[in-house]
mmCIF file of C-alpha atoms in Angstrom:
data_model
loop_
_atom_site.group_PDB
_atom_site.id
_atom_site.type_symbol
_atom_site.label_atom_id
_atom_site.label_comp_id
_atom_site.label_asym_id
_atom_site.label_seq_id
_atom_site.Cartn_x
_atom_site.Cartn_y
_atom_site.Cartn_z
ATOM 1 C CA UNK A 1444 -6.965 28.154 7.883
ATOM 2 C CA UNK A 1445 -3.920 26.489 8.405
ATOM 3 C CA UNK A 1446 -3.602 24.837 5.087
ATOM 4 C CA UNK A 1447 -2.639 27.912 3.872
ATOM 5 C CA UNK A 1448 0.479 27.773 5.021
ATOM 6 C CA UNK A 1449 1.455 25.865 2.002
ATOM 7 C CA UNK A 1450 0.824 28.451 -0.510
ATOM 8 C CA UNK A 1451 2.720 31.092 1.293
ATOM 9 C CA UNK A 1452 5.049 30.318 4.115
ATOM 10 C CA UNK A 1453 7.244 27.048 5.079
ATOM 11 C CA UNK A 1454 10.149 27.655 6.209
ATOM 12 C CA UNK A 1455 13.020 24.991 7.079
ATOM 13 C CA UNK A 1456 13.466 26.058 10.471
ATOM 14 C CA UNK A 1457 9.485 25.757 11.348
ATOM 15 C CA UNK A 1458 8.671 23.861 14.794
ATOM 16 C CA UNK A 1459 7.766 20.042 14.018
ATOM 17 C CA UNK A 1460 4.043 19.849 13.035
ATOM 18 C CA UNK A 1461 1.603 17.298 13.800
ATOM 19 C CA UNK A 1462 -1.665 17.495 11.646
ATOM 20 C CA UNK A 1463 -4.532 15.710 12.756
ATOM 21 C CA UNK A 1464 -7.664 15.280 10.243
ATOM 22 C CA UNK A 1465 -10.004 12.007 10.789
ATOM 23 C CA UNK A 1466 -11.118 10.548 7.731
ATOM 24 C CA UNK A 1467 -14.797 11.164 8.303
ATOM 25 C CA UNK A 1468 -13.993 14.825 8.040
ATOM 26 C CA UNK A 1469 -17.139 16.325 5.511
ATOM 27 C CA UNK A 1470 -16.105 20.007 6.249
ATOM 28 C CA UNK A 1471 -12.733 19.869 5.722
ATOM 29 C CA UNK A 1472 -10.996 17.799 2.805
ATOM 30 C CA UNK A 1473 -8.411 15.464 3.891
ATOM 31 C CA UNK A 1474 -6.426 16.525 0.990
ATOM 32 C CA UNK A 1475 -5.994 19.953 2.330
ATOM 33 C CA UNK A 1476 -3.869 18.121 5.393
ATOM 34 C CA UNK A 1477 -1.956 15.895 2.775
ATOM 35 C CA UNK A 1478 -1.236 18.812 0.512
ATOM 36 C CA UNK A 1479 -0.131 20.233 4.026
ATOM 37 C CA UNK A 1480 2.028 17.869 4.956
ATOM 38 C CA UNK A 1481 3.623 17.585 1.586
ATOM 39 C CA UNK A 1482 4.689 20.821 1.283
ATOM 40 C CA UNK A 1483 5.973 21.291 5.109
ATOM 41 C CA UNK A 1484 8.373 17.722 4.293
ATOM 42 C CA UNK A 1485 9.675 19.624 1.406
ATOM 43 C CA UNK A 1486 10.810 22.435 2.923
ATOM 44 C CA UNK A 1487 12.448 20.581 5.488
ATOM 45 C CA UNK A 1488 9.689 20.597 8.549
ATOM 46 C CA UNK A 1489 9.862 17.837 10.729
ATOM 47 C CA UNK A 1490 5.836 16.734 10.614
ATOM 48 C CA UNK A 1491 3.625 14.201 10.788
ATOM 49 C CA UNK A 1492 -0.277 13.474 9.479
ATOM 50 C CA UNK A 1493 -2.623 11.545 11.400
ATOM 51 C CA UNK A 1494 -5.674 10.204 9.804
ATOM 52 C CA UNK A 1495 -7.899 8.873 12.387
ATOM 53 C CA UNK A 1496 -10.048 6.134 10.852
ATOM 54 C CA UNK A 1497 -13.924 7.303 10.738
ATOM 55 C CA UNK A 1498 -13.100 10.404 12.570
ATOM 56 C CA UNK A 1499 -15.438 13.140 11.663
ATOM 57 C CA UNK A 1500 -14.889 17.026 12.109
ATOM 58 C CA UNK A 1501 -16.303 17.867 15.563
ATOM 59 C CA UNK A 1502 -13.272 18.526 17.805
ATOM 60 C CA UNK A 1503 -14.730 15.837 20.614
ATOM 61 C CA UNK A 1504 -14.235 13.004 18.205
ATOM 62 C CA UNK A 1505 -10.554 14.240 17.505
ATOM 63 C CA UNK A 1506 -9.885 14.648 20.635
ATOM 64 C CA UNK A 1507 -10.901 11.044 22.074
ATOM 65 C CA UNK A 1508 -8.965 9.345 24.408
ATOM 66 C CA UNK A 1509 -6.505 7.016 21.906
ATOM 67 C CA UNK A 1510 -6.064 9.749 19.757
ATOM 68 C CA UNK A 1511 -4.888 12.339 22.802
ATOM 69 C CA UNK A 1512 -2.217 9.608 23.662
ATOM 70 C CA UNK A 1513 -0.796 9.853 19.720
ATOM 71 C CA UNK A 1514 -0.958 13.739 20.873
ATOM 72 C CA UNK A 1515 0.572 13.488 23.642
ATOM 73 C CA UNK A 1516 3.332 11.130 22.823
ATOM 74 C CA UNK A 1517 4.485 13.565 19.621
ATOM 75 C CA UNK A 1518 5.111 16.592 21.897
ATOM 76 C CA UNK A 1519 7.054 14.362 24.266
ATOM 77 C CA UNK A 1520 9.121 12.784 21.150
ATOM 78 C CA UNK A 1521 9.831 16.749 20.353
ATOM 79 C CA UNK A 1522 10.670 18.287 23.247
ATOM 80 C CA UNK A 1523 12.493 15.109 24.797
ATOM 81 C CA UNK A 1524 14.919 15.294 20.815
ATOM 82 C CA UNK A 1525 14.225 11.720 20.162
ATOM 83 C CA UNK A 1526 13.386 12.118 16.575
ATOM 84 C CA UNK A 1527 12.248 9.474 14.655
ATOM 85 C CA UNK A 1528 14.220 9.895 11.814
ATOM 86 C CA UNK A 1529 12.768 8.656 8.180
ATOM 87 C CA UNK A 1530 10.229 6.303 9.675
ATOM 88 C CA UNK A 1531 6.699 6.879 11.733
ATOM 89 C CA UNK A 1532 5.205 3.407 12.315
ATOM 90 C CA UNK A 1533 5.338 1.470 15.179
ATOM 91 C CA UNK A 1534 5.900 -2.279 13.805
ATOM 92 C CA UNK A 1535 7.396 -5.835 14.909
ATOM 93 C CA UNK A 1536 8.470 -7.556 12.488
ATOM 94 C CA UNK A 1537 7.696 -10.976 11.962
ATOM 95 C CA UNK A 1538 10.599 -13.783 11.344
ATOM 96 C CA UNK A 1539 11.407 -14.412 7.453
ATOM 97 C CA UNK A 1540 9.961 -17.586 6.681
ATOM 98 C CA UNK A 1541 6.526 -17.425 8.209
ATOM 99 C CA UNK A 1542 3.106 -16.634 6.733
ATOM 100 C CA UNK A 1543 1.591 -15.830 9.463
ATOM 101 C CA UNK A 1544 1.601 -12.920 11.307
ATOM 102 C CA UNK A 1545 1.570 -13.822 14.786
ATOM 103 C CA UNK A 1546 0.156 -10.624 16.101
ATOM 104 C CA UNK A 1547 -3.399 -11.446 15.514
ATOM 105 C CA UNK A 1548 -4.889 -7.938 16.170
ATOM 106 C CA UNK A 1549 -7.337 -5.888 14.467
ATOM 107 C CA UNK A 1550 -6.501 -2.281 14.167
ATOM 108 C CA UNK A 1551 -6.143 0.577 12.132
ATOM 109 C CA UNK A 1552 -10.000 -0.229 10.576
ATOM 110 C CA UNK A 1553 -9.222 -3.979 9.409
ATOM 111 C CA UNK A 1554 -9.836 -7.502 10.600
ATOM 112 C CA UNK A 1555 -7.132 -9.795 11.038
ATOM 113 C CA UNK A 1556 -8.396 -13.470 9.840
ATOM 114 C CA UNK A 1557 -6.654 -16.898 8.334
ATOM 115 C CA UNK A 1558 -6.866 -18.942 5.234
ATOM 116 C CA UNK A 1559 -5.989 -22.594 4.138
ATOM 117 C CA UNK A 1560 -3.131 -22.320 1.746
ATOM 118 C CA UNK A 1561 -3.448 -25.571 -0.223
ATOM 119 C CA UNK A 1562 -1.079 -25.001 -2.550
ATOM 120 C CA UNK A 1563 1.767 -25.971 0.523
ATOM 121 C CA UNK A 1564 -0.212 -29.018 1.434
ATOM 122 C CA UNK A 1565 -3.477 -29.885 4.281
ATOM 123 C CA UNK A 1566 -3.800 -28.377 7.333
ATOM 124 C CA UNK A 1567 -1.505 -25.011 6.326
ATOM 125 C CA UNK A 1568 -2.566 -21.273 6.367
ATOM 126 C CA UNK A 1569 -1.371 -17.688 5.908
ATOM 127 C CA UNK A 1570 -2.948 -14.604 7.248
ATOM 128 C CA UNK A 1571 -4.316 -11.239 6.059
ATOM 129 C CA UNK A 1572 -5.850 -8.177 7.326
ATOM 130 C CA UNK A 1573 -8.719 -6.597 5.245
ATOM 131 C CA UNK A 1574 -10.163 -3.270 5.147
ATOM 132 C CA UNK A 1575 -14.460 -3.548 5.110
ATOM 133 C CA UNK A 1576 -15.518 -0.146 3.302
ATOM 134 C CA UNK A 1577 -18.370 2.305 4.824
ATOM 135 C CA UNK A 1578 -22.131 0.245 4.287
ATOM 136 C CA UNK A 1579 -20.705 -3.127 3.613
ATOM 137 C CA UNK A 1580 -22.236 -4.311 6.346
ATOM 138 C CA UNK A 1581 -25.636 -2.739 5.704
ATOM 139 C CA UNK A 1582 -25.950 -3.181 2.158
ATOM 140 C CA UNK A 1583 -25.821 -7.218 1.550
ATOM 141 C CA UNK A 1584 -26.246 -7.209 -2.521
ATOM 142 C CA UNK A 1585 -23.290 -4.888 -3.138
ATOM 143 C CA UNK A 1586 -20.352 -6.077 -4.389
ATOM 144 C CA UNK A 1587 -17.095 -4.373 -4.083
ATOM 145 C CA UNK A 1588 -13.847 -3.779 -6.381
ATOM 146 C CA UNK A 1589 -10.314 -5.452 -4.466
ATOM 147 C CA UNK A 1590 -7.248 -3.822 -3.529
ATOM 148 C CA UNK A 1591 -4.385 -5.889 -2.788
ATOM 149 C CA UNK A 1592 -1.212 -4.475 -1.162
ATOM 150 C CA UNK A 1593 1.978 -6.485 -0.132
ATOM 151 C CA UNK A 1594 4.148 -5.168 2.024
ATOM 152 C CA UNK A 1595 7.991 -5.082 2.106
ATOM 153 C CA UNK A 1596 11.160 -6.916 3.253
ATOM 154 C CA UNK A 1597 11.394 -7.538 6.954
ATOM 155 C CA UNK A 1598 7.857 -6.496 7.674
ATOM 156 C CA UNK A 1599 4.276 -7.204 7.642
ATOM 157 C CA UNK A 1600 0.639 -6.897 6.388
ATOM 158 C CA UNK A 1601 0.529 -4.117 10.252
ATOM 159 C CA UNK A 1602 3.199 -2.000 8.275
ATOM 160 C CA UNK A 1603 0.617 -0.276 5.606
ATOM 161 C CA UNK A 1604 -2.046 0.227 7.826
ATOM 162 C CA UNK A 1605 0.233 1.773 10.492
ATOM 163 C CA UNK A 1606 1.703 3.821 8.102
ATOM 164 C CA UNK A 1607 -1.309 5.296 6.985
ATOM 165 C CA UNK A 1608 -2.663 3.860 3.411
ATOM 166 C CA UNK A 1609 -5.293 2.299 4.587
ATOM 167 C CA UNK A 1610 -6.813 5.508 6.522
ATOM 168 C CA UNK A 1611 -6.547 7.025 2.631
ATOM 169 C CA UNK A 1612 -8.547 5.238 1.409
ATOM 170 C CA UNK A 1613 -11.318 5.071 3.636
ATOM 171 C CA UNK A 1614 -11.439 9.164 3.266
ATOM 172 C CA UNK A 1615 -11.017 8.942 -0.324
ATOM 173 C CA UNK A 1616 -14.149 6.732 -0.074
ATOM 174 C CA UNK A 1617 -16.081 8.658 2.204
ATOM 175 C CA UNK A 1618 -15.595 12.111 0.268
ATOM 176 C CA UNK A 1619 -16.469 10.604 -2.990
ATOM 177 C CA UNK A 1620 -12.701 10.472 -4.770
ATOM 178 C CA UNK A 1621 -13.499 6.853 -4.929
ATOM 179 C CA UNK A 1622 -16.029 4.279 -4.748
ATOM 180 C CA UNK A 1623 -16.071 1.760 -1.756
ATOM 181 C CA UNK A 1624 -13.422 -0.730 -2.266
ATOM 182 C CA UNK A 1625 -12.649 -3.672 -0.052
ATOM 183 C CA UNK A 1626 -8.410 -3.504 0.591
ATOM 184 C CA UNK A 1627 -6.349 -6.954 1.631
ATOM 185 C CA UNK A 1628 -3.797 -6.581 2.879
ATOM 186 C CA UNK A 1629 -1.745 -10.370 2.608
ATOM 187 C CA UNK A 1630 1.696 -11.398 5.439
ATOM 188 C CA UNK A 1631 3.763 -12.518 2.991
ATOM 189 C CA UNK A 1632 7.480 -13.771 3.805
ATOM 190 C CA UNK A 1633 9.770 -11.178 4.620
ATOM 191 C CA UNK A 1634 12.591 -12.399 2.104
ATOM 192 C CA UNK A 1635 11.786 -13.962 -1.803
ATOM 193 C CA UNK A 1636 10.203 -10.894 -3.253
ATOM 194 C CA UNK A 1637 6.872 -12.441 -3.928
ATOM 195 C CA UNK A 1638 8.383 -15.304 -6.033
ATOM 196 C CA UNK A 1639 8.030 -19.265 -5.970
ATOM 197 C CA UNK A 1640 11.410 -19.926 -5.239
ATOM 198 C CA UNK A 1641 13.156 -22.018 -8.036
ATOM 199 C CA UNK A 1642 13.224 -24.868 -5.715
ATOM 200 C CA UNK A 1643 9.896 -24.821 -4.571
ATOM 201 C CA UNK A 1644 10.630 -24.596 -1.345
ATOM 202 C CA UNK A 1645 9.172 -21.446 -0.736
ATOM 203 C CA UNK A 1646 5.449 -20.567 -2.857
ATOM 204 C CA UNK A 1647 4.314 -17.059 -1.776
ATOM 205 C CA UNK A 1648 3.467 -15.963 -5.549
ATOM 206 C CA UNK A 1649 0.945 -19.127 -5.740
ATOM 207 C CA UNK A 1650 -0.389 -18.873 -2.072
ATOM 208 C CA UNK A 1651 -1.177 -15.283 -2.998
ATOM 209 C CA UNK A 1652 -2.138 -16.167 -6.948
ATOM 210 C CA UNK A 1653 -4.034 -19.338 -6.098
ATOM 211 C CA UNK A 1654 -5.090 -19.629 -2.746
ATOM 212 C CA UNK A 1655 -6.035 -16.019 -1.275
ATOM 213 C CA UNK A 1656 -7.532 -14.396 -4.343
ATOM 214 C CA UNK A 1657 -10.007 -17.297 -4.691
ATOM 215 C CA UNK A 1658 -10.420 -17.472 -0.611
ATOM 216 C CA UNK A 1659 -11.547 -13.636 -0.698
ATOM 217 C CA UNK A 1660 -13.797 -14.033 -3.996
ATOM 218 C CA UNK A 1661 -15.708 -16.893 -2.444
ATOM 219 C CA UNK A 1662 -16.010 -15.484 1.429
ATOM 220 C CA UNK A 1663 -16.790 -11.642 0.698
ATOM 221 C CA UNK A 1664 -18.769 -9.632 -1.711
ATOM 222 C CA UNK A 1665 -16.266 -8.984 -4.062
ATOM 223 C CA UNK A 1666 -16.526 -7.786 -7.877
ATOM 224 C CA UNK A 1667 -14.543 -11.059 -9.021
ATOM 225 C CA UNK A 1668 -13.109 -9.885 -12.249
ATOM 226 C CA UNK A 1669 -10.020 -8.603 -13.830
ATOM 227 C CA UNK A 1670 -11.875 -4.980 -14.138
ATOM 228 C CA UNK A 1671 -12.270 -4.647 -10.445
ATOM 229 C CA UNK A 1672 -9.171 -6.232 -8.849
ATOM 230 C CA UNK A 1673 -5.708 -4.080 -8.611
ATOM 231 C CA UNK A 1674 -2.788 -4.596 -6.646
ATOM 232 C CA UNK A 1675 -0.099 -2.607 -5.056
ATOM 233 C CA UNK A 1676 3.107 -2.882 -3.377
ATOM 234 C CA UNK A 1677 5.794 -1.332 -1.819
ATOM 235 C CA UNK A 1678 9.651 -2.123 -1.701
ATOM 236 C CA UNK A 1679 10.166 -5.628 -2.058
ATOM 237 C CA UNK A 1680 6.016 -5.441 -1.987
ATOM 238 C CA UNK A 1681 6.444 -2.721 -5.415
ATOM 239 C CA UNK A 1682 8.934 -5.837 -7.240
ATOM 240 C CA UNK A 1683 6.129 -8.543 -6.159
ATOM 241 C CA UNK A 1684 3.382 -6.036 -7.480
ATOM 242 C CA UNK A 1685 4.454 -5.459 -10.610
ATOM 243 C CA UNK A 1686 5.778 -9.037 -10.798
ATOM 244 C CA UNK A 1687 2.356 -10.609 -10.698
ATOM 245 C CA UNK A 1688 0.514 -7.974 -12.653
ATOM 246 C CA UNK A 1689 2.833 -8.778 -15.878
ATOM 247 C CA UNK A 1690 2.992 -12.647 -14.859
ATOM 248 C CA UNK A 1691 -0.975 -12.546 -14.475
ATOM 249 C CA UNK A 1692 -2.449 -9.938 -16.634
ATOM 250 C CA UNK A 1693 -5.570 -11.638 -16.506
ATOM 251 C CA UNK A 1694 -6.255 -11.472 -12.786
ATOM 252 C CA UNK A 1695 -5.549 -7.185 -12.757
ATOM 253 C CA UNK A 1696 -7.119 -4.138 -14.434
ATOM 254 C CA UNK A 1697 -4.037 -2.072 -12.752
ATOM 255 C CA UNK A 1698 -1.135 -1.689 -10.851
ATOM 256 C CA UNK A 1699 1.078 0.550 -8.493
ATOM 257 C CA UNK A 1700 4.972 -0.082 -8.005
ATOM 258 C CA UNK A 1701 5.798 2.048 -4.626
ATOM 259 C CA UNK A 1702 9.605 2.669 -4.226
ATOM 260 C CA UNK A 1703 9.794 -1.122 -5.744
ATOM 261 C CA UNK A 1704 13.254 -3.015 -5.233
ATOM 262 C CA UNK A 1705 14.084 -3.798 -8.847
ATOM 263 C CA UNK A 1706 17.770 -4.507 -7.797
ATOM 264 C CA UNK A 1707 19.621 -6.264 -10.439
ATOM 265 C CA UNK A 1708 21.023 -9.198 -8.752
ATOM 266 C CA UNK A 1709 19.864 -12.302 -7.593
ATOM 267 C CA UNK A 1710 18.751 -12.231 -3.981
ATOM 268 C CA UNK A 1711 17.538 -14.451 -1.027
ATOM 269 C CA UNK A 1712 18.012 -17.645 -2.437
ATOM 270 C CA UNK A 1713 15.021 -17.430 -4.800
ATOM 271 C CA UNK A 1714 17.401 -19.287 -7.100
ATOM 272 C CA UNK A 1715 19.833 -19.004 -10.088
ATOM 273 C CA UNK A 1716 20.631 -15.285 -11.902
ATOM 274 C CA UNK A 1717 18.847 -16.565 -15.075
ATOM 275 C CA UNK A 1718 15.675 -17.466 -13.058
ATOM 276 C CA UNK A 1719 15.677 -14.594 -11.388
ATOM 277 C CA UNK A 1720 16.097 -12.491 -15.081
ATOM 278 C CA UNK A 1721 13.502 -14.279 -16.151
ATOM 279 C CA UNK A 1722 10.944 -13.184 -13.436
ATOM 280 C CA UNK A 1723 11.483 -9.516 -13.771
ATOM 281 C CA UNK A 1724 9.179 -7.264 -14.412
ATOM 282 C CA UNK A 1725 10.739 -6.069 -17.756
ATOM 283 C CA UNK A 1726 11.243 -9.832 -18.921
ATOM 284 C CA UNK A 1727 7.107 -10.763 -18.273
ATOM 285 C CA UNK A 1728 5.956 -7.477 -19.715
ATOM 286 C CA UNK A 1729 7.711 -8.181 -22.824
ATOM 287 C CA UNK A 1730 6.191 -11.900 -22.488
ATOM 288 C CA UNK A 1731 2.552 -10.733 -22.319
ATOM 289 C CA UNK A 1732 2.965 -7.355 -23.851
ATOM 290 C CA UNK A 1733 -0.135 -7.335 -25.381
ATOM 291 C CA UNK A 1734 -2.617 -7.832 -22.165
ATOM 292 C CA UNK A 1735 0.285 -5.809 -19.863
ATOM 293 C CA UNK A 1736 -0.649 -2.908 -22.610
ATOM 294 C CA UNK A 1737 -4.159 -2.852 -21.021
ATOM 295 C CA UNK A 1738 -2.913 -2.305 -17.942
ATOM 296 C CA UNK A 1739 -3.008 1.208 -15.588
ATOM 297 C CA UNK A 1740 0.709 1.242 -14.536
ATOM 298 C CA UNK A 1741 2.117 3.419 -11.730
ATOM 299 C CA UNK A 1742 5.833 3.541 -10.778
ATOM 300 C CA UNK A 1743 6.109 5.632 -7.543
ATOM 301 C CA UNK A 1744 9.398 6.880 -5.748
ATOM 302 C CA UNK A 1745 11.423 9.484 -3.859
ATOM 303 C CA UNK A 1746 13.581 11.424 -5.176
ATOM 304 C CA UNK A 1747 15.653 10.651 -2.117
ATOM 305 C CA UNK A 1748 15.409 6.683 -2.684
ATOM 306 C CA UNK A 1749 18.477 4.896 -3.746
ATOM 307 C CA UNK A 1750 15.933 2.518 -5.729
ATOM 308 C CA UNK A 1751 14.546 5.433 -8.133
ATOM 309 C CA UNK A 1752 17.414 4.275 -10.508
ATOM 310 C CA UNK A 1753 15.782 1.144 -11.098
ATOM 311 C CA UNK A 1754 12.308 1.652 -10.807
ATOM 312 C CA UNK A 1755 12.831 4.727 -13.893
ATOM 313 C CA UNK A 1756 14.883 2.217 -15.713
ATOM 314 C CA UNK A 1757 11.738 0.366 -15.746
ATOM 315 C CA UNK A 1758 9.528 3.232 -16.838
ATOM 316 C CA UNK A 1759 11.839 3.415 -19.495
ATOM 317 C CA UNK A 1760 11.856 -0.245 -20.841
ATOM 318 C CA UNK A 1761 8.362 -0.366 -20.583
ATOM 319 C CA UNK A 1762 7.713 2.962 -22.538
ATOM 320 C CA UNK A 1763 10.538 1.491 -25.209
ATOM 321 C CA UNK A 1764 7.936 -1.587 -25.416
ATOM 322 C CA UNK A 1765 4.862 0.479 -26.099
ATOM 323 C CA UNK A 1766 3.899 0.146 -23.016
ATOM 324 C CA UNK A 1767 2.027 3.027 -21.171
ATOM 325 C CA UNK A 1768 2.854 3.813 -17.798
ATOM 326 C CA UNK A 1769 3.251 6.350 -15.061
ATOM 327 C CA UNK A 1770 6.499 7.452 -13.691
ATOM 328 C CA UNK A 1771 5.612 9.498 -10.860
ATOM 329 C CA UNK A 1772 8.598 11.070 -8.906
ATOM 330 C CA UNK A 1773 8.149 12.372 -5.062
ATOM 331 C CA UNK A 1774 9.993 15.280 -4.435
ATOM 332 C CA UNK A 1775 12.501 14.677 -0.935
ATOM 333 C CA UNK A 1776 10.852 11.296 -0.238
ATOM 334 C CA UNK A 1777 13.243 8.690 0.982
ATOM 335 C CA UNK A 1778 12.344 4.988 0.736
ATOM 336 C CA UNK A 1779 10.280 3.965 3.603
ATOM 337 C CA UNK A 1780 6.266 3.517 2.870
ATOM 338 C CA UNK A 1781 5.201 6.493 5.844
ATOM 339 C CA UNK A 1782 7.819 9.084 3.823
ATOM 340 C CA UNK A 1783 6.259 8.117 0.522
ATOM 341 C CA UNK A 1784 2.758 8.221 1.251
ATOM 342 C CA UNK A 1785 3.161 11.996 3.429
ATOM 343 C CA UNK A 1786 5.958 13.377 0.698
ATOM 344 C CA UNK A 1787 3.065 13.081 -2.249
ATOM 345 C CA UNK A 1788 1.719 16.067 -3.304
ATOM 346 C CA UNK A 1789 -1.115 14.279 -5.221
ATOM 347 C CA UNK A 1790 -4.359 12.731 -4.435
ATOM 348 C CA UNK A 1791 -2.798 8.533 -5.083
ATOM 349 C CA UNK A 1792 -6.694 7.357 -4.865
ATOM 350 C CA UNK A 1793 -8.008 9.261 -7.189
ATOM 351 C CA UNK A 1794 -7.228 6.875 -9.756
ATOM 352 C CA UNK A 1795 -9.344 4.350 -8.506
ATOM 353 C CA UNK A 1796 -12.253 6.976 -8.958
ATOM 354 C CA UNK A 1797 -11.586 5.989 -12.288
ATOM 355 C CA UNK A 1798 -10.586 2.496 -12.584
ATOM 356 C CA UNK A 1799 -13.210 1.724 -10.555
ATOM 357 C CA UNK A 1800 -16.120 4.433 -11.879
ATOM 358 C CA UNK A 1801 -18.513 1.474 -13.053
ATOM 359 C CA UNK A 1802 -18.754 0.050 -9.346
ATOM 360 C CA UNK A 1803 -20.409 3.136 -7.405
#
């Protein structure tokens, strides 16, 4: 009964919360626990959700060993006053210019693996982590709709998984918001925002555009169409997002800018200030406005971001263009991806219920 809380009763000076609700859960929605968590941020709680992957209800299962130490670990943060401030992952980050990650780990419910990147030449390869849904295994002549989600500046493809994204979508999946969806998760560079560099020295937009999205079409059961293929991002991951949506409209059906970094100036040595206009967002969606108009568009940011500036200057241009989109605020979120995703007040899978309703 706990989740009533948020109806009735937060107040700011609350002792910090940790909610724990496995993904598995079919007594208890996991959106009771976001909605939670949500509301407690808000009013100025110091708490925390923890979505166990494929945890179900019974109190052994949330109790297990690895979980207990996340348990354990929280009340010692507390009590010892070493706050963690805006973040809540645990993360290394890799070195700038490499495309692998070299913590070759599965976790979090995905499977670390390789692929040849021909675009740079023989003999070179980038990694990914990808999220299998519940029955993929079991059921070999289903095919599945694709998620992609790129992760920020100076992280990795660990950070959104660790931070908890992953974990909603396998319970959106297993309570029926969704339909199964496979989720990769690509280590791109941790500087260029997603683009070829002007140069060509650096490729990540046609590793990702021609290498891994025909690498994951040919080795797993995927839906290989515009209709069931979205991608996401977040930061410098919400710029590359949105940047390859409007640059490719006919490889996505949708796509989600997360606290994107739509600064202004030219950055990273990606090359001169008019190439760098002319890979913007605004500057392709004008350039293919009329397959960008099919698109499902989500802008998503804090309140408390310094980047909400540019990302609802973007809503704006695009809206001025005819352009249909979604500018969806979060109230008191600052930038960082765990923030976002625990700030929202709002179910972000269920629109995948819908984009992806011909795939159940």
């Amino acid at each position: 009964c706990g989740y009533l809380v948020r109806f009735y009763y937060a107040p700011q000076d609350d002792a910090p919360t940790l909610l724990i609700h496995g993904t598995a859960d079919d007594q208890v929605s996991t959106l009771e626990s976001q909605e939670l968590v949500s509301a407690l941020k808000v009013a100025g709680v110091v708490t925390r959700l923890d979505m166990p992957m494929a945890v179900g209800h019974d109190r052994g299962e949330l109790l297990a060993p690895a979980i207990w130490q996340g348990v354990v670990a929280y009340i010692e943060q507390q009590l010892l006053g070493q706050q963690s401030g805006g973040g809540l992952s645990r993360f290394v980050s890799t070195p700038p210019a490499t495309y692998i990650d070299p913590v070759a780990l599965d976790f979090g419910g995905t499977e670390y693996e390789l692929y040849p990147t021909l675009v740079r030449g023989p003999e070179t390869f980038a990694s990914y982590r990808i999220y299998l849904p519940p029955g993929y295994a079991q059921n070999p002549d289903k095919r599945y709709p694709v998620i992609y989600f790129i992760h920020g500046r100076s992280v990795d493809s660990k950070r959104s998984v660790d931070a908890g994204y992953v974990a909603r979508v396998d319970a959106a999946i297993r309570s029926g918001v969704m339909p199964p969806a496979i989720v990769v998760l690509p280590q791109g560079l941790n500087r260029g925002w997603y683009l070829d560099t002007e140069d060509g020295e650096r490729v990540m937009e046609s590793v990702l555009i021609r290498d891994l999205i025909p690498y994951i079409d040919a080795r797993y059961r995927t839906v290989a169409t515009r209709e069931a293929r979205v991608i996401e991002g977040h930061s410098m991951g919400g710029y590359g997002a949105l940047h390859l949506a409007f640059k490719y409209p006919q490889l996505f059906a949708a796509v989600t800018g997360n606290s994107a970094a739509l600064i202004e100036e030219v950055t990273d040595g990606v090359g001169s200030q008019a190439f760098w206009e002319s890979q913007h967002p605004a500057t392709l969606a004008r350039q293919n406005l009329a397959a960008v108009s099919q698109m499902n568009i989500r802008i998503i940011v804090g309140t408390e971001d310094g980047l909400i500036v540019g990302c609802e200057k973007l809503a704006n241009d695009l809206t001025a263009m005819g352009i249909t989109n979604s500018f969806i605020p979060v109230a008191g979120s600052p930038h960082n991806i765990d923030q976002l995703l625990q700030y929202e007040d709002f179910d972000r899978m269920a629109i995948y219920g819908e984009l992806f309703q011909n795939f159940r």
